[in-house]
Every structure is written in structure tokens, then in C-alpha cells.
Coordinates of C-alpha atoms in Angstrom, one line a residue:
Chain Z
X29 CA -64.7 79.8 43.3
X30 CA -63.1 79.1 46.7
X31 CA -60.1 81.1 47.4
X32 CA -56.7 79.4 48.2
X33 CA -56.1 79.3 52.0
X34 CA -54.4 82.5 53.2
X35 CA -52.4 82.7 56.6
X36 CA -54.5 85.8 57.7
X37 CA -56.1 84.8 61.0
X38 CA -53.1 82.5 61.9
X39 CA -49.2 83.2 62.9
X40 CA -47.1 83.5 59.6
X41 CA -43.6 84.6 60.0
X42 CA -42.5 87.1 57.4
X43 CA -40.4 86.1 54.5
X44 CA -36.9 88.2 53.9
X45 CA -38.6 91.0 52.0
X46 CA -41.1 91.4 54.9
X47 CA -38.2 91.3 57.8
X48 CA -36.2 93.8 56.0
X49 CA -39.3 95.9 55.9
X50 CA -40.0 95.6 59.3
X51 CA -36.1 96.3 60.1
X52 CA -35.9 99.7 58.2
X53 CA -39.4 100.6 59.7
X54 CA -38.3 100.0 62.9
X55 CA -34.9 102.5 62.0
X56 CA -37.1 104.9 60.2
X57 CA -39.8 105.4 62.6
X58 CA -37.0 105.6 65.7
X59 CA -35.1 108.2 63.6
X60 CA -37.5 110.2 63.2
X61 CA -39.9 109.9 66.0
X62 CA -37.7 108.9 69.0
X63 CA -38.9 106.0 71.3
X64 CA -42.7 106.0 70.3
X65 CA -41.8 105.7 66.9
X66 CA -39.8 102.3 67.9
X67 CA -42.2 101.2 70.1
X68 CA -44.9 101.4 66.9
X69 CA -42.7 100.1 64.4
X70 CA -42.2 97.2 67.1
X71 CA -46.1 96.7 67.6
X72 CA -46.3 96.6 63.8
X73 CA -43.5 93.7 63.7
X74 CA -46.6 92.1 66.0
X75 CA -49.2 92.8 63.6
X76 CA -47.4 91.1 60.6
X77 CA -47.1 88.3 62.4
X78 CA -51.1 87.3 62.5
X79 CA -52.3 90.0 59.7
X80 CA -51.6 89.8 56.0
X81 CA -49.5 92.1 54.4
X82 CA -51.8 94.5 52.9
X83 CA -53.0 94.9 57.0
X84 CA -49.9 95.5 58.0
X85 CA -49.3 97.7 54.9
X86 CA -51.9 99.5 56.4
X87 CA -51.6 99.5 59.9
X88 CA -48.2 101.2 59.0
X89 CA -49.8 104.1 57.4
X90 CA -52.2 104.8 60.0
X91 CA -49.0 104.4 62.5
X92 CA -47.1 107.4 60.4
X93 CA -50.1 109.3 60.5
X94 CA -50.3 109.2 64.5
X95 CA -46.5 109.9 64.6
X96 CA -46.0 112.4 61.8
X97 CA -47.5 115.6 62.8
X98 CA -46.0 118.1 60.0
X99 CA -43.9 115.5 58.4
X100 CA -41.7 116.9 55.6
X101 CA -41.4 115.3 51.9
X102 CA -37.7 113.2 52.5
X103 CA -39.7 111.9 56.1
X104 CA -42.7 110.3 54.0
X105 CA -40.5 109.5 51.2
X106 CA -38.5 107.3 53.5
X107 CA -41.0 106.2 55.8
X108 CA -42.7 104.7 52.6
X109 CA -39.9 103.4 51.1
X110 CA -39.6 101.3 54.3
X111 CA -43.2 100.3 54.6
X112 CA -43.3 99.1 50.7
X113 CA -41.2 95.8 51.3
X114 CA -44.3 94.5 53.5
X115 CA -46.2 95.1 50.5
X116 CA -43.4 93.1 48.5
X117 CA -43.4 90.1 50.8
X118 CA -47.2 89.0 50.1
X119 CA -46.1 88.5 46.5
X120 CA -43.1 86.8 47.6
X121 CA -45.0 84.7 50.3
X122 CA -47.8 83.8 47.3
X123 CA -45.8 82.7 44.7
X124 CA -44.8 79.1 44.4
X125 CA -43.0 78.8 41.2
X126 CA -43.5 82.6 39.9
X127 CA -41.1 84.6 38.9
X128 CA -41.5 87.0 42.0
X129 CA -39.1 89.5 41.0
X130 CA -40.8 90.6 38.1
X131 CA -44.3 91.0 40.2
X132 CA -42.4 92.9 42.8
X133 CA -41.3 94.9 40.0
X134 CA -44.5 95.5 38.8
X135 CA -46.0 96.3 42.3
X136 CA -43.0 98.8 43.3
X137 CA -43.7 100.5 40.0
X138 CA -47.7 101.0 40.6
X139 CA -46.7 102.1 44.0
X140 CA -44.2 105.0 42.9
X141 CA -46.7 106.2 40.0
X142 CA -50.1 106.2 41.9
X143 CA -48.0 108.0 44.9
X144 CA -46.5 110.3 42.2
X145 CA -50.2 111.1 40.8
X146 CA -51.2 111.9 44.3
X147 CA -48.9 113.8 44.8
X148 CA -49.7 115.9 41.7
X149 CA -53.1 115.7 42.6
X150 CA -52.6 117.6 46.0
X151 CA -50.8 120.1 44.1
X152 CA -52.9 121.0 41.4
X153 CA -56.5 120.4 43.3
X154 CA -55.2 121.5 46.9
X155 CA -58.1 119.8 48.0
X156 CA -57.7 116.2 49.9
X157 CA -60.9 115.1 48.9
X158 CA -60.5 116.0 45.4
X159 CA -57.1 114.0 45.2
X160 CA -58.7 111.0 47.0
X161 CA -61.3 111.2 44.7
X162 CA -59.0 111.2 41.4
X163 CA -56.7 108.2 43.1
X164 CA -60.0 106.3 43.6
X165 CA -61.2 106.8 40.1
X166 CA -57.8 106.0 38.3
X167 CA -57.2 102.5 40.5
X168 CA -60.8 101.6 39.2
X169 CA -60.4 102.9 35.6
X170 CA -57.1 100.4 35.7
X171 CA -58.8 97.9 37.2
X172 CA -61.3 97.4 34.4
X173 CA -59.3 98.1 31.7
X174 CA -57.8 95.1 33.0
X175 CA -60.2 93.4 33.2
X176 CA -61.7 94.0 30.0
X177 CA -58.6 93.2 28.5
X178 CA -58.5 90.1 30.5
X179 CA -61.8 88.6 28.7
X180 CA -60.5 90.2 25.1
X181 CA -57.7 88.1 25.1
X182 CA -58.8 85.4 26.3
X183 CA -61.5 85.5 23.6
X184 CA -64.5 85.8 25.8
X185 CA -65.9 88.7 24.5
X186 CA -65.8 88.4 20.9
X187 CA -67.3 91.2 18.3
X188 CA -70.6 89.0 18.4
X189 CA -70.6 89.0 22.1
X190 CA -73.6 91.5 23.3
Chain D
X114 CA -62.1 88.1 35.9
X115 CA -63.7 88.2 39.1
X116 CA -62.3 89.2 42.0
X117 CA -63.0 87.3 45.3
X118 CA -64.0 88.1 48.4
X119 CA -60.7 88.6 49.6
X120 CA -59.8 91.3 47.2
X121 CA -63.0 92.7 48.1
X122 CA -61.4 93.1 52.1
X123 CA -58.0 94.8 50.6
X124 CA -59.8 97.2 48.9
X125 CA -62.1 98.0 52.0
X126 CA -58.3 98.7 53.9
X127 CA -57.3 101.2 50.9
X128 CA -60.8 102.9 51.2
X129 CA -60.1 103.3 55.0
X130 CA -57.0 104.7 54.5
X131 CA -59.0 107.3 51.7
X132 CA -61.2 108.0 54.2
X133 CA -58.7 108.7 57.0
X134 CA -56.8 111.0 54.8
X135 CA -59.6 113.0 54.3
X136 CA -61.0 113.4 58.1
X137 CA -57.6 113.9 59.3
X138 CA -56.3 116.3 56.5
X139 CA -53.0 114.2 56.3
X140 CA -51.6 113.7 52.7
X141 CA -49.8 110.4 54.2
X142 CA -52.7 108.3 54.7
X143 CA -53.2 109.2 50.7
X144 CA -50.4 107.5 49.7
X145 CA -50.5 104.9 51.9
X146 CA -54.2 104.1 50.0
X147 CA -52.1 104.6 46.6
X148 CA -49.7 101.7 48.1
X149 CA -53.1 99.8 48.5
X150 CA -54.3 100.3 44.9
X151 CA -51.2 99.5 43.4
X152 CA -51.2 96.3 45.0
X153 CA -54.5 95.6 43.9
X154 CA -53.5 96.6 40.2
X155 CA -50.4 94.5 40.7
X156 CA -52.2 91.0 41.6
X157 CA -54.7 92.0 38.8
X158 CA -52.4 92.1 35.9
X159 CA -50.1 89.1 37.3
X160 CA -53.5 87.4 37.1
X161 CA -53.9 88.5 33.8
X162 CA -50.7 87.0 33.0
X163 CA -51.2 83.5 34.6
X164 CA -54.6 83.3 33.0
X165 CA -53.2 84.3 29.6
X166 CA -50.1 81.7 29.6
X167 CA -52.9 79.0 30.9
X168 CA -55.2 79.6 28.2
X169 CA -52.1 79.6 25.1
X170 CA -50.7 76.4 26.6
X171 CA -53.6 74.4 27.8
X172 CA -54.3 71.5 25.8
X173 CA -57.8 69.7 26.5
X174 CA -60.1 66.9 24.8
X175 CA -63.9 66.0 25.7
X176 CA -64.6 63.1 22.9
X177 CA -67.4 60.9 23.8
X178 CA -66.3 57.7 23.2
X179 CA -69.3 56.8 21.3
X180 CA -71.3 59.0 18.9
X181 CA -74.6 57.4 18.7
X182 CA -76.1 55.5 21.4
X183 CA -79.4 54.0 22.0
X184 CA -81.9 55.3 24.6
X185 CA -81.1 55.2 27.7
X186 CA -78.2 53.9 26.8
X187 CA -74.6 55.1 28.6
X188 CA -71.9 57.9 26.4
X189 CA -68.7 58.1 28.4
X190 CA -66.9 61.1 27.6
X191 CA -62.7 61.0 28.3
X192 CA -61.6 64.3 29.9
X193 CA -58.2 64.4 29.2
X194 CA -56.3 68.2 30.2
X195 CA -52.5 68.9 29.8
X196 CA -50.9 72.4 30.9
X197 CA -47.7 73.7 29.4
X198 CA -47.3 76.7 31.6
X199 CA -45.3 77.6 34.5
X200 CA -47.6 79.5 36.3
X201 CA -49.2 78.9 39.6
X202 CA -52.8 79.2 38.6
X203 CA -55.4 76.6 39.5
X204 CA -57.5 75.3 36.8
X205 CA -60.6 73.6 36.7
X206 CA -61.9 71.8 34.0
X207 CA -65.4 70.4 34.2
X208 CA -67.1 68.4 31.5
X209 CA -70.5 69.4 30.0
X210 CA -73.3 67.8 28.7
X211 CA -76.9 68.1 27.5
X212 CA -79.4 69.0 29.5
X213 CA -81.1 66.1 29.2
X214 CA -78.3 63.5 30.2
X215 CA -78.1 62.7 33.3
X216 CA -74.3 62.4 34.9
X217 CA -72.3 62.5 37.9
X218 CA -72.3 65.5 39.8
X219 CA -70.5 68.7 39.1
X220 CA -67.4 67.7 41.5
X221 CA -67.5 64.6 39.8
X222 CA -67.2 65.5 36.3
X223 CA -64.3 67.9 37.6
X224 CA -60.3 67.3 37.0
X225 CA -58.7 69.7 38.7
X226 CA -54.7 70.9 38.0
X227 CA -52.8 72.8 41.0
X228 CA -49.1 74.6 40.1
X229 CA -47.7 71.4 40.4
X230 CA -50.0 68.6 38.6
X231 CA -49.2 68.8 34.5
X232 CA -51.8 66.6 33.4
X233 CA -55.1 64.9 34.4
X234 CA -57.6 62.6 32.8
X235 CA -61.2 61.5 33.9
X236 CA -63.6 59.1 32.2
X237 CA -67.4 60.4 33.0
X238 CA -70.6 58.7 31.8
X239 CA -73.6 60.0 31.3
X240 CA -77.0 58.3 30.7
X241 CA -78.9 59.4 27.8
X242 CA -83.2 59.0 28.5
X243 CA -84.4 60.7 25.4
X244 CA -84.0 60.3 21.8
X245 CA -82.3 63.0 19.5
X246 CA -79.0 64.8 18.6
X247 CA -77.5 66.2 20.9
X248 CA -74.7 68.6 21.6
X249 CA -72.0 68.4 24.4
X250 CA -71.1 71.7 25.4
X251 CA -67.2 72.6 25.0
X252 CA -65.6 71.9 28.7
X253 CA -65.9 75.0 30.9
X254 CA -62.7 75.9 32.2
X255 CA -61.8 78.2 35.6
X256 CA -59.1 79.6 36.1
X257 CA -57.9 80.5 39.8
X258 CA -54.8 82.9 40.0
X259 CA -52.1 81.7 42.1
X260 CA -52.8 83.6 45.2
X261 CA -56.3 82.3 45.0
X262 CA -57.1 86.4 44.6
X263 CA -59.0 85.9 41.0
X264 CA -60.8 83.8 39.0
X265 CA -62.2 83.7 35.3
X266 CA -64.6 80.8 33.5
X267 CA -64.1 80.4 30.3
X268 CA -65.4 77.2 27.1
X269 CA -62.3 75.5 25.7
X270 CA -62.2 73.1 23.1
X271 CA -64.7 71.8 20.6
X272 CA -68.5 71.1 21.1
X273 CA -69.5 67.1 19.9
X274 CA -72.8 65.8 18.8
X275 CA -74.0 62.8 19.9
X276 CA -77.0 61.2 18.5
X277 CA -79.3 59.0 20.6
X278 CA -81.6 56.7 18.8
X279 CA -84.5 55.5 20.1
X280 CA -85.0 51.9 21.2
X281 CA -85.6 49.8 18.0
X282 CA -88.1 47.2 17.7
X283 CA -86.6 44.4 16.7
X284 CA -88.5 41.8 13.7
X285 CA -90.5 44.6 12.4
X286 CA -93.1 43.2 10.4
X287 CA -94.8 44.6 7.6
X288 CA -97.7 43.4 5.5
X289 CA -100.8 42.4 4.3
X290 CA -102.8 39.4 5.9
X291 CA -99.6 38.1 7.8
X292 CA -97.5 37.8 5.0
X293 CA -94.4 40.4 4.5
X294 CA -94.0 42.2 1.7
X295 CA -90.8 41.5 0.0
X296 CA -89.8 45.3 -0.8
X297 CA -88.4 47.5 1.0
X298 CA -91.3 50.1 1.7
X299 CA -90.6 53.5 0.0
X300 CA -88.3 52.4 -2.5
X301 CA -88.9 53.1 -6.3
X302 CA -86.9 52.8 -9.3
X303 CA -85.3 56.6 -9.9
X304 CA -85.8 58.2 -13.5
X305 CA -83.4 61.0 -13.1
X306 CA -79.7 62.3 -11.9
X307 CA -78.8 62.5 -8.4
X308 CA -78.6 66.5 -8.1
X309 CA -80.8 69.1 -9.4
X310 CA -80.7 72.7 -10.4
X311 CA -82.4 74.8 -7.8
X312 CA -79.7 76.1 -5.5
X313 CA -80.5 75.3 -1.8
X314 CA -77.9 75.2 0.7
X315 CA -73.8 76.0 1.3
X316 CA -72.5 73.6 2.5
X317 CA -68.3 73.0 4.2
X318 CA -66.3 70.7 1.5
X319 CA -65.5 67.4 2.5
X320 CA -63.2 65.0 1.1
X321 CA -65.1 63.1 -1.3
X322 CA -66.7 66.0 -2.8
X323 CA -66.4 66.5 -6.6
X324 CA -64.2 69.7 -6.9
X325 CA -66.7 70.5 -9.6
X326 CA -69.4 71.5 -7.0
X327 CA -67.0 73.7 -5.2
X328 CA -68.9 77.4 -5.1
X329 CA -66.3 79.6 -5.7
X330 CA -67.8 82.3 -4.2
X331 CA -68.8 81.4 -1.2
X332 CA -65.4 79.6 -0.7
X333 CA -64.1 83.8 -1.5
X334 CA -66.6 85.2 0.9
X335 CA -66.1 82.2 4.0
X336 CA -62.8 81.6 3.5
X337 CA -62.5 77.8 3.2
X338 CA -64.1 75.9 0.2
X339 CA -67.4 75.1 0.4
X340 CA -69.9 73.4 -1.9
X341 CA -73.1 74.3 -2.9
X342 CA -76.0 71.6 -2.6
X343 CA -79.0 71.6 -5.0
X344 CA -82.5 71.0 -4.8
X345 CA -83.4 67.9 -6.4
X346 CA -86.2 68.3 -9.1
X347 CA -88.7 65.4 -9.3
X348 CA -92.2 65.3 -9.3
X349 CA -92.7 62.6 -7.0
X350 CA -92.4 63.6 -3.5
X351 CA -93.8 61.9 -0.4
X352 CA -95.0 63.0 2.8
X353 CA -95.3 61.4 5.6
X354 CA -98.2 61.8 8.6
X355 CA -96.7 60.2 11.6
X356 CA -99.6 59.6 14.5
X357 CA -97.9 59.9 17.7
X358 CA -100.8 60.6 20.3
X359 CA -101.4 59.1 23.2
X360 CA -102.6 55.9 21.9
X361 CA -99.6 55.0 20.1
X362 CA -97.7 54.6 23.3
X363 CA -99.3 51.0 23.9
X364 CA -96.8 48.1 24.3
X365 CA -93.6 47.2 26.1
X366 CA -91.0 49.9 26.6
X367 CA -88.9 49.9 23.5
X368 CA -91.6 48.4 21.2
X369 CA -94.5 50.1 21.6
X370 CA -97.2 51.4 18.4
X371 CA -95.1 54.2 18.1
X372 CA -91.3 52.6 17.8
X373 CA -92.6 50.2 15.3
X374 CA -94.5 53.2 13.1
X375 CA -91.1 55.5 13.7
X376 CA -88.9 52.2 12.1
X377 CA -91.6 52.5 8.9
X378 CA -91.2 56.5 9.0
X379 CA -87.2 55.9 9.1
X380 CA -87.6 53.4 6.5
X381 CA -89.0 56.2 4.3
X382 CA -86.1 58.7 5.0
X383 CA -83.8 56.3 3.9
X384 CA -85.5 55.8 0.7
X385 CA -86.2 59.1 0.1
X386 CA -82.7 59.7 0.8
X387 CA -81.0 57.3 -1.4
X388 CA -83.4 58.5 -4.3
X389 CA -83.4 62.1 -3.5
X390 CA -86.7 61.9 -3.3
X391 CA -88.5 65.3 -1.6
X392 CA -90.0 64.1 1.4
X393 CA -92.0 66.2 4.1
X394 CA -93.5 65.3 7.5
X395 CA -96.8 66.1 9.2
X396 CA -96.7 64.7 13.3
X397 CA -99.8 64.7 14.5
X398 CA -100.3 64.9 18.7
X399 CA -103.8 64.3 20.5
X400 CA -103.8 68.3 20.1
X401 CA -103.2 68.4 16.0
X402 CA -100.3 68.8 13.9
X403 CA -97.2 69.2 16.5
X404 CA -94.2 69.3 13.7
X405 CA -94.9 70.1 10.0
X406 CA -91.8 70.2 7.8
X407 CA -92.7 71.2 4.2
X408 CA -91.3 68.5 1.5
X409 CA -87.3 69.2 0.8
X410 CA -84.5 66.7 -0.7
X411 CA -81.6 68.7 1.2
X412 CA -79.5 66.8 3.1
X413 CA -80.4 69.4 6.0
X414 CA -83.8 68.5 5.7
X415 CA -83.7 64.7 5.7
X416 CA -81.6 64.9 8.9
X417 CA -84.2 67.0 9.9
X418 CA -87.2 65.2 9.7
X419 CA -85.1 61.9 10.9
X420 CA -84.1 63.7 13.9
X421 CA -87.7 64.6 14.5
X422 CA -88.7 61.4 14.0
X423 CA -86.3 60.2 16.5
X424 CA -87.5 62.4 19.1
X425 CA -91.1 61.4 18.9
X426 CA -92.8 60.6 22.2
X427 CA -96.3 60.1 22.5
X428 CA -98.4 63.3 23.8
X429 CA -100.5 62.6 26.4
X430 CA -103.9 62.5 25.9
X431 CA -106.3 59.7 25.1
X432 CA -104.2 56.3 26.3
X433 CA -106.5 55.7 29.0
X434 CA -110.2 56.1 27.1
X435 CA -110.3 53.7 23.7
X436 CA -113.8 52.9 23.9
X437 CA -115.3 57.2 24.1
X438 CA -112.7 57.5 21.3
X439 CA -113.8 54.4 19.1
X440 CA -117.5 55.0 19.5
X441 CA -117.8 57.7 16.5
X442 CA -120.8 55.9 14.4
X443 CA -120.8 56.6 11.1
X444 CA -123.9 58.4 9.4
X445 CA -124.8 55.2 7.4
X446 CA -124.7 53.6 10.5
X447 CA -126.4 56.0 12.6
X448 CA -129.2 56.0 10.1
X449 CA -129.5 52.2 10.0
X450 CA -130.2 52.6 13.7
X451 CA -132.7 55.6 13.9
X452 CA -134.5 53.2 11.1
X453 CA -134.5 50.2 13.6
X454 CA -136.0 53.0 16.2
X455 CA -138.6 55.0 13.9
X456 CA -141.4 53.1 14.8
X457 CA -140.7 52.6 18.6
X458 CA -142.4 54.7 21.0
X459 CA -140.2 54.2 23.9
X460 CA -138.8 56.3 26.1
X461 CA -135.1 55.7 25.2
X462 CA -136.2 55.7 21.7
X463 CA -137.5 59.0 21.5
X464 CA -134.4 60.0 24.0
X465 CA -131.9 58.4 21.0
X466 CA -133.7 59.7 18.3
X467 CA -132.6 63.2 18.1
X468 CA -128.7 62.7 18.3
X469 CA -129.1 59.9 15.3
X470 CA -131.2 62.7 13.4
X471 CA -128.2 65.3 13.6
X472 CA -125.6 64.6 11.1
X473 CA -123.7 67.3 12.2
X474 CA -122.3 66.0 15.5
X475 CA -120.7 63.5 12.9
X476 CA -119.0 66.0 10.7
X477 CA -118.3 68.2 13.7
X478 CA -116.1 65.2 15.6
X479 CA -114.4 64.2 12.2
X480 CA -113.5 67.7 12.0
X481 CA -112.1 67.9 15.1
X482 CA -109.9 64.8 14.7
X483 CA -106.3 65.5 14.9
X484 CA -105.1 62.6 12.0
X485 CA -108.3 64.2 9.9
X486 CA -106.9 68.2 10.4
X487 CA -103.2 66.8 9.4
X488 CA -104.5 65.5 6.3
X489 CA -106.7 68.4 5.5
X490 CA -104.1 70.5 6.0
X491 CA -101.4 68.9 4.1
X492 CA -103.4 68.6 1.0
X493 CA -104.0 72.6 1.4
X494 CA -100.6 73.6 2.1
X495 CA -98.4 71.2 -0.1
X496 CA -99.1 71.1 -3.7
X497 CA -98.2 68.3 -6.4
X498 CA -98.0 65.9 -3.5
X499 CA -97.6 61.9 -5.4
X500 CA -97.6 59.9 -2.1
X501 CA -99.2 60.6 1.1
X502 CA -98.0 57.7 3.7
X503 CA -100.5 57.6 7.0
X504 CA -98.7 55.7 10.0
X505 CA -101.3 55.1 12.6
X506 CA -103.4 52.6 14.7
X507 CA -106.7 50.6 14.5
X508 CA -108.0 52.3 17.5
X509 CA -110.4 54.9 15.8
X510 CA -111.4 53.2 12.6
X511 CA -114.1 55.5 11.8
X512 CA -111.7 58.4 12.1
X513 CA -109.0 56.3 10.5
X514 CA -111.8 55.6 7.7
X515 CA -112.1 59.2 6.9
X516 CA -108.9 60.3 6.9
X517 CA -107.8 57.8 4.1
X518 CA -110.6 58.8 2.3
X519 CA -110.0 62.5 2.2
X520 CA -106.1 61.7 1.4
X521 CA -107.3 59.8 -1.8
X522 CA -109.4 62.4 -2.6
X523 CA -107.2 64.4 -4.4
X524 CA -105.6 61.9 -7.1
X525 CA -102.9 60.9 -4.9
X526 CA -101.9 57.5 -4.2
X527 CA -101.9 57.0 -0.5
X528 CA -100.4 54.2 1.7
X529 CA -101.2 53.0 5.0
X530 CA -99.2 51.7 7.6
X531 CA -101.6 50.5 10.7
X532 CA -99.9 49.1 13.7
X533 CA -103.0 46.5 14.9
X534 CA -103.8 47.1 18.8
X535 CA -103.9 43.5 19.5
X536 CA -100.5 43.1 18.9
X537 CA -99.9 45.3 21.1
X538 CA -102.0 44.6 24.3
X539 CA -99.8 42.4 27.2
X540 CA -102.3 39.1 27.0
X541 CA -102.5 39.2 23.1
X542 CA -102.2 35.7 23.0
X543 CA -103.9 34.7 26.0
X544 CA -106.7 33.8 24.6
X545 CA -105.6 32.6 20.8
X546 CA -109.6 32.6 19.7
X547 CA -110.3 35.9 20.7
X548 CA -106.9 37.6 19.7
X549 CA -107.7 35.7 16.0
X550 CA -111.0 36.8 15.9
X551 CA -109.9 40.3 16.4
X552 CA -107.0 39.9 14.0
X553 CA -109.4 38.8 11.5
X554 CA -111.6 42.1 12.2
X555 CA -108.5 43.6 11.8
X556 CA -107.8 42.4 8.4
X557 CA -111.1 42.7 7.3
X558 CA -110.4 46.9 8.4
X559 CA -107.3 46.5 6.4
X560 CA -109.0 45.0 3.6
X561 CA -112.1 47.4 3.5
X562 CA -109.3 50.3 3.3
X563 CA -107.1 48.7 0.8
X564 CA -110.0 48.9 -1.3
X565 CA -110.0 52.3 -1.7
X566 CA -108.9 53.9 -5.1
X567 CA -105.4 54.8 -4.4
X568 CA -105.1 53.3 -1.4
X569 CA -102.4 50.5 -0.3
X570 CA -102.7 49.2 3.3
X571 CA -100.0 47.6 5.1
X572 CA -100.1 46.2 8.4
X573 CA -97.0 47.2 11.0
X574 CA -96.5 45.3 14.3
X575 CA -94.0 43.0 16.0
X576 CA -93.2 40.4 13.9
X577 CA -93.0 37.3 16.3
X578 CA -95.8 38.1 18.2
X579 CA -97.8 37.6 14.7
X580 CA -96.4 34.8 14.1
X581 CA -96.9 33.3 17.5
X582 CA -100.7 34.5 17.0
X583 CA -100.8 32.8 13.5
X584 CA -99.2 29.6 14.1
X585 CA -100.9 28.9 17.2
X586 CA -104.2 29.5 15.7
X587 CA -103.1 26.9 12.8
X588 CA -102.2 24.6 15.8
X589 CA -105.6 24.3 16.7
X590 CA -107.4 24.2 13.4

């Protein structure tokens, strides 16, 4: 199948959620890490003009790792709160007729749930690689579960399917 | 649900963040990876919701306009799709056809409904080059999520069956000595009711079936009303032996020997079905029996035999070597020739004599003849046969003679339908005198067979050609 065209290689202006996200990122980065933080926030705005929301979000995470040497929980939470609208912007921009609010809420809920899972896993295991493994496994199992449910729901898989 | 390459790229970004968190010992990147994971799951869930909405509200039909066509006829399928969902998913519906059908490319058989399009129709024409019953599978529906990240392929709708009839020759002559027989072949007086007491098969109830025929146990078990068919009990069963060897391909397209032979055989199926007579079939190809159907009087059995007959094609083999196959000499003729050469001492006589003295050769070659073998096989496999119907041509007369003799040896009535080769040749009417001589020769052979006990022989061929030959001959006398 052919995927729908996506503006990942050409200039694409962020939507309202993206604008909010970028403003928050520049603000939070400047608040906690001063001018270097503000500059990296502006660089992220430039990245967002050319890259997809997921890539922009990931680059923001990399910038955050570089800026925050030993961040507090509040700093991390606020920075993630600022970066999350960049993902939501992707949902809004992809939608033509969809109820994007509901989808944004699903995304936000999933993000909160997985972030909580990561926090818990780090606390319990005290090993990042184990927490990373748990995250990867949970995403894989959940993804596969949705896939299987979809096949049953659409009648592709039945009791007779070998 | 299949993910596109784009999803792979996004998951790779998440993998990079995972790796970064481990290598840099920084849990911040791990939270970022959780964000990418959440994005993936949310997109997948949205795609699931879209697909379910489309599947629930999609209305489609792919109905062939005609359910029966002749070989090389066109079947037009009207593909009609309407969606009632309000999602961004793209829906592509592709009409599908049996493997043997010829049709346009997949792109031309596909209608696409994007988020803004609610309905679409397309007319697709397939050509059906092979006879038989063919099932048009349900259309294939491809769903693509609104963001283009996930797709799914499924079948929706129902399959449709189209019957492709072989080209039917016009003016089929069935008769003796140029005279048509009056009655339809296969007809006989019925001497019993339409149904027996031997249970045979269960089928869904259709309007018109008597309610007393409903099998209540089967109905309770299967959920829908079903009736039970019963095997007719009769001792008048018919076995068709239909020759479809390469030699039966003689004649123009749609008017070959096999086409005429098939018409005769289909006539027997119709007659047997209307009288509920058990009917069996042995189809004979160049390598021997190609289809064997034990006598049955069930609707499914008649349908199967009819489908087999419609689908018969000449097998590869002896189309181009009539002289070798026609040269099998009967033992009596060989002995007569041997007697002539008995007193000669020429090199020719010395060379030929051992072959003429060896009766085993004749027996071995007859044993290996597919038609003879088929008759022998049916005699050993089918008990209580009353009618053996052999449909073949007159090309290998000695072999036909032996097969008919064998068929009549078991006290069964034998009907033989012969297609005279000369009526199927391109220049059959070029030399009227020579053709008439050949027809007389055929008629003598037919009569010779007809004189065998319990054997009745008919000629089958294009009536217009036979009439033309006989009237041309009459014009000259």
C-alpha cells in the first residue's frame, strides 16, 4: 500500500498545538537552563519547520538530556509537559474529519501511563536497561494486542482460521 | 493491521531514545521513548477505530450482470461501494475474478473512496475463455488509516457463481443413415415416483420445497431450514463414456467433434435428471480415463457431471497421426493376409509373416486403448448397468468395434453415438463423390456395429453439412 503524503521533507508550519508546544519549550528551557536553554528551544522551532512531529519531539528530548545534568522530578515533568503538545500537533495536523480532541486525549493518556510505567520500572529495578526493556516489551505487547483485536473485530480471524 | 514504513521510522526514533537513555544513563530519554511509544499506540488505536467504523457502515456489491455466458463471452461486474462512516480512512475496493478470467489490470478494477468521497461505482468486464462453473470471489477491500500509517486488507461481500457454457453447435444432427431420430435421446417412460427412500444429502430449504421434506433434526442442528434429498431407487441406470481425446478436436471452433459429443452427453444429463435416473460418467482422454463418476441420482451428482462435461477439452495426443491409429488390423484380416503370403518366398513375405502370425500384438494394443480400457473399467466397477452410452468418433474403427463388443458382452443395452470424421473436415464437401463414398463407408461401419446384439448406433454431426452432402449427391444422380 502507499502511505498518504506527509510533509516531513518540506517546510510545514506548526498548528496551534505546535505553536503552544514550541512557546512552552522555549519558556521552560529558558526558565531552568537560561540562555542555552532558550537557544536550543529556538533551534527546536527551526527543526519543527522541517521534521515530523515525532522527530521534533525526539530532538527535544535529546536537547533536554544535554541541558539537564541532574534534573529534578519537577523539571522533567514540566519539560515533558512542554514537549507533549508537539506530538499532539501531529494528531491535529493529520486529521481532516476526525474528532482530534479525543485522539489527543488518547495520546496524552497513553503518554502519562507509559511515563508512569517508566518511573515505576526505574524505581523498582534501579537499572535503566531493565526499565528500557520493560517499556519496549509493554509497547510491543500492547501494539500486538491491538493488532489481534482488530483482526478479530473485522472478522479476518475466526475460530476456523488456521 | 499492517504498519507502513513510516511507522517503522517513528519506532526507530523511539529506539534511538531508548538506546540513548541506557548509554547516557539518563532516565529523561526513557520518558521521551515512552512518548514515542504512546504516539505509536495512540495512532494504532485510532486506525482500529477507523477500520471498525468503515467495516460497520460499508455497503458494497459486486454482481455479475449475467450469470451464464458462452465461452469467450463477457461478464460485466458492477462494483458499487458506499460508505457511511465519518473517518479519514481511505477505502479501496478491488473486484476479483476467477483465475481463468481475463480482465483489466488491478488498478482498473479498483474504486477508491477517500475521506471526502461517499460512494463510487465501476463497471468491469471480464472475458471467460474456459467453460465451467466459476466463482467470483468477494471483492477485496483495502483500508488505509487517515494518517496513512496503517492498512488492512479484508474480503467483504459475497461470492457469485457464473456458469460458462461451451460454445454450443447449432443444428446437431442425431440419426441413422442421414435421417434424424424423432425422440430426444435419453428419454424413456418413467415407471416410478420422483423420489426414493435412500437418504443422500441435505441442502438448504428453498421456496417451493414441500414442507414435509424438511429435515427437522438437520434444521435444528444447522439453524436454518434444510431439506433432505433422497437417492432415487431405480434399476435403470446410465453410464456415459465420453471420448475427449485429441482426435475429438477436429472441426472449426465451437463445432468440433467434442462439441457435438458434449451436446449428446448433456442431453442425457437433462433426460436423466428429469426422470431421476442414476447417471454415471467416464471421460476418456489419450492417457485413459480422466474423470470417473459413479452413477448417482442426486441433484449435486447431475450438476457435477454437467460441469465436468462443460469443462471437457480435447487432451493432447493423437490429433495429427490418424493413419498410425487407424491401422490396427483385426486378427481375421491378419490371418487372411497371412494366408496370401503363406506360399510366397519373397523377402517381403519373410519379413511380414511373423507379425501377421502373432495374435498377441492385436490383443495388447486393444488392451492399451483408452476407450476399451474405460469400458472394461466401468464393467468391473459399476454393478447393474442397464445403459452404456458411448460417444466417440469413427477414427479408430477396430478399436471402437472392440470397445462396443465388450460393452455389449455384459447383457447391457449399448448406445453408441459416432461423429463421422468426414463431416468435420475443412474440405468435406470439396469432392462430393469422394465425400459421399466416405459417408457410405461410415454408414456401413455404423450398420455393422448396429447389428451387434443389444447395440444401437447413431451418427452425430453438423446437420447442415450432412444435408448439404446428401443433397449435393442427390443433385448429381
